[in-house]
Short mmCIF file of C-alpha atoms in Angstrom, two decimals:
data_model
loop_
_atom_site.label_atom_id
_atom_site.label_comp_id
_atom_site.label_asym_id
_atom_site.label_seq_id
_atom_site.Cartn_x
_atom_site.Cartn_y
_atom_site.Cartn_z
CA UNK A 1 0.10 -0.54 -0.06
CA UNK A 2 1.73 2.94 -0.91
CA UNK A 3 0.05 6.81 0.45
CA UNK A 4 0.36 9.59 -0.82
CA UNK A 5 1.20 13.11 0.98
CA UNK A 6 0.46 16.43 -0.39
CA UNK A 7 1.29 19.05 1.43
CA UNK A 8 1.50 23.04 0.65
CA UNK A 9 3.17 25.23 2.08
CA UNK A 10 0.20 27.72 3.16
CA UNK A 11 -1.88 24.82 4.71
CA UNK A 12 -4.68 26.71 6.46
CA UNK A 13 -5.45 24.78 10.21
CA UNK A 14 -8.73 23.65 10.62
CA UNK A 15 -10.61 21.98 13.39
CA UNK A 16 -13.13 19.21 13.12
CA UNK A 17 -14.77 16.93 15.82
CA UNK A 18 -15.99 13.28 15.84
CA UNK A 19 -18.37 11.26 18.67
CA UNK A 20 -20.22 8.81 18.14
CA UNK A 21 -23.49 7.75 20.38
CA UNK A 22 -25.33 4.47 20.47
CA UNK A 23 -28.59 5.55 20.15
CA UNK A 24 -30.44 8.86 18.64
CA UNK A 25 -32.22 9.35 22.16
CA UNK A 26 -28.55 9.91 23.76
CA UNK A 27 -27.75 14.26 23.49
CA UNK A 28 -25.20 14.35 21.06
CA UNK A 29 -24.30 17.87 22.38
CA UNK A 30 -21.48 17.01 25.00
CA UNK A 31 -19.26 16.40 21.83
CA UNK A 32 -20.31 19.65 19.41
CA UNK A 33 -18.32 22.78 19.58
CA UNK A 34 -20.50 25.96 17.98
CA UNK A 35 -18.91 27.18 15.01
CA UNK A 36 -16.47 23.35 14.51
CA UNK A 37 -17.67 20.95 11.42
CA UNK A 38 -18.68 17.75 14.25
CA UNK A 39 -19.12 14.15 12.60
CA UNK A 40 -21.04 11.94 15.04
CA UNK A 41 -22.47 8.55 14.51
CA UNK A 42 -25.47 6.87 15.97
CA UNK A 43 -24.36 3.45 16.13
CA UNK A 44 -22.33 1.17 18.33
CA UNK A 45 -18.81 1.83 19.59
CA UNK A 46 -18.35 -2.47 18.12
CA UNK A 47 -18.71 -1.55 14.96
CA UNK A 48 -15.74 -0.67 13.09
CA UNK A 49 -14.59 2.97 12.94
CA UNK A 50 -14.35 2.45 9.43
CA UNK A 51 -17.49 1.20 8.45
CA UNK A 52 -19.53 4.10 10.46
CA UNK A 53 -21.21 6.64 7.65
CA UNK A 54 -19.58 9.63 9.51
CA UNK A 55 -16.40 8.37 10.62
CA UNK A 56 -15.55 7.16 6.11
CA UNK A 57 -17.25 11.03 5.87
CA UNK A 58 -15.22 12.44 8.11
CA UNK A 59 -12.02 10.41 6.19
CA UNK A 60 -12.59 12.15 2.91
CA UNK A 61 -12.98 15.35 4.34
CA UNK A 62 -9.19 14.54 5.65
CA UNK A 63 -7.65 12.96 2.57
CA UNK A 64 -8.74 16.80 1.50
CA UNK A 65 -7.99 18.71 3.94
CA UNK A 66 -4.78 17.53 5.05
CA UNK A 67 -4.20 20.70 7.71
CA UNK A 68 -7.20 19.49 9.61
CA UNK A 69 -7.17 19.24 13.34
CA UNK A 70 -9.80 16.14 14.65
CA UNK A 71 -10.81 16.15 18.40
CA UNK A 72 -12.61 13.10 19.83
CA UNK A 73 -14.05 13.39 23.75
CA UNK A 74 -13.01 10.38 24.56
CA UNK A 75 -12.10 6.90 23.89
CA UNK A 76 -14.72 5.73 23.58
CA UNK A 77 -16.20 6.91 21.63
CA UNK A 78 -13.43 5.53 18.97
CA UNK A 79 -14.51 2.74 19.56
CA UNK A 80 -14.42 -0.40 21.91
CA UNK A 81 -13.19 -2.86 20.62
CA UNK A 82 -9.14 -2.31 21.44
CA UNK A 83 -7.80 -4.06 17.67
CA UNK A 84 -10.42 -1.56 15.91
CA UNK A 85 -8.79 1.80 18.08
CA UNK A 86 -5.80 0.01 17.38
CA UNK A 87 -6.45 0.50 13.48
CA UNK A 88 -8.12 3.93 13.43
CA UNK A 89 -4.69 5.25 15.36
CA UNK A 90 -2.38 3.56 13.46
CA UNK A 91 -4.73 4.90 9.62
CA UNK A 92 -4.24 8.28 11.47
CA UNK A 93 -1.05 8.48 12.42
CA UNK A 94 -0.08 6.91 8.82
CA UNK A 95 -1.50 9.81 7.02
CA UNK A 96 0.13 12.37 9.64
CA UNK A 97 -3.45 13.23 10.57
CA UNK A 98 -3.46 14.51 13.50
CA UNK A 99 -6.20 12.87 16.14
CA UNK A 100 -6.68 14.63 20.07
CA UNK A 101 -8.39 12.92 22.41
CA UNK A 102 -9.96 15.73 25.27
CA UNK A 103 -10.20 12.64 27.92
CA UNK A 104 -7.51 12.13 29.28
CA UNK A 105 -5.39 15.06 27.06
CA UNK A 106 -3.42 13.11 24.64
CA UNK A 107 -2.71 12.83 21.04
CA UNK A 108 -2.21 9.61 19.49
CA UNK A 109 0.80 10.34 16.95
CA UNK A 110 3.07 9.72 19.95
CA UNK A 111 4.16 6.46 22.23
CA UNK A 112 3.30 7.71 25.50
CA UNK A 113 -0.28 8.51 23.56
CA UNK A 114 -0.53 4.90 21.91
CA UNK A 115 0.11 3.33 25.47
CA UNK A 116 -2.45 4.96 26.91
CA UNK A 117 -4.58 4.56 24.44
CA UNK A 118 -4.01 0.73 24.47
CA UNK A 119 -4.61 0.40 27.94
CA UNK A 120 -7.40 2.44 27.89
CA UNK A 121 -8.82 1.19 24.67
CA UNK A 122 -9.25 -2.46 26.59
CA UNK A 123 -10.43 -0.50 29.45
CA UNK A 124 -13.56 0.12 27.39
CA UNK A 125 -13.40 -3.19 25.91
CA UNK A 126 -14.71 -5.06 28.89
CA UNK A 127 -16.44 -2.20 30.43
CA UNK A 128 -18.51 -3.20 27.19
CA UNK A 129 -18.38 -7.33 27.50
CA UNK A 130 -19.07 -6.76 31.56
CA UNK A 131 -22.64 -4.73 30.08
CA UNK A 132 -23.55 -7.23 27.48
CA UNK A 133 -23.24 -10.19 30.52
CA UNK A 134 -24.96 -8.15 33.18
CA UNK A 135 -28.18 -6.90 30.98
CA UNK A 136 -28.22 -10.59 29.60
CA UNK A 137 -30.26 -12.53 32.32
CA UNK A 138 -32.84 -9.10 32.04
CA UNK A 139 -32.81 -9.81 28.14
CA UNK A 140 -33.68 -13.60 28.43
CA UNK A 141 -36.23 -12.57 31.19
CA UNK A 142 -38.06 -10.03 28.85
CA UNK A 143 -37.81 -12.60 25.82
CA UNK A 144 -40.24 -15.40 28.07
CA UNK A 145 -42.35 -12.39 29.08
CA UNK A 146 -42.83 -11.73 25.06
CA UNK A 147 -41.68 -8.31 26.06
CA UNK A 148 -38.75 -8.16 23.94
CA UNK A 149 -37.59 -10.34 20.82
CA UNK A 150 -35.30 -8.93 18.75
CA UNK A 151 -34.68 -8.86 15.53
CA UNK A 152 -35.96 -11.92 13.08
CA UNK A 153 -33.79 -14.92 13.41
CA UNK A 154 -32.64 -14.92 9.68
CA UNK A 155 -32.20 -10.85 8.68
CA UNK A 156 -30.34 -9.72 6.55
CA UNK A 157 -30.63 -5.92 6.96
CA UNK A 158 -26.96 -4.50 6.95
CA UNK A 159 -27.05 -1.77 9.87
CA UNK A 160 -27.00 1.38 8.08
CA UNK A 161 -30.79 0.60 6.45
CA UNK A 162 -31.20 -0.65 10.06
CA UNK A 163 -30.57 3.16 11.04
#
């Protein structure tokens, strides 16, 4: 794979925000900043970053605006899967795109930044697994009572179509 870097001398630095909420009911405004272009996906943190619709638009934006700094409120907004999180960081680093994560206040293109992202990514992944484990008994009870049906077996609707 070849990465072509063209960086004109007069790059005007721009800031954008990337965010993610799991459901449409969640508030997005905590991740927004007035006057800043924002890309906020509504999807599970377990969906790969590069497969999210607004993450794809962000990548296209970064390709055409090389001086852009992307800010994310929290590492968990990028994802809750350590491997995908590291792949996302690698994508940014290989393309020389700046990614700032406000909580815990790091830039990902440093060795210490990568270490912190790796550790926190593992914690968020464990947290997601714990949430699934804790909610499973409640879902089973709801299924038995006919309150929770979930998706029909054999459904092949893609995430984009479902949302």
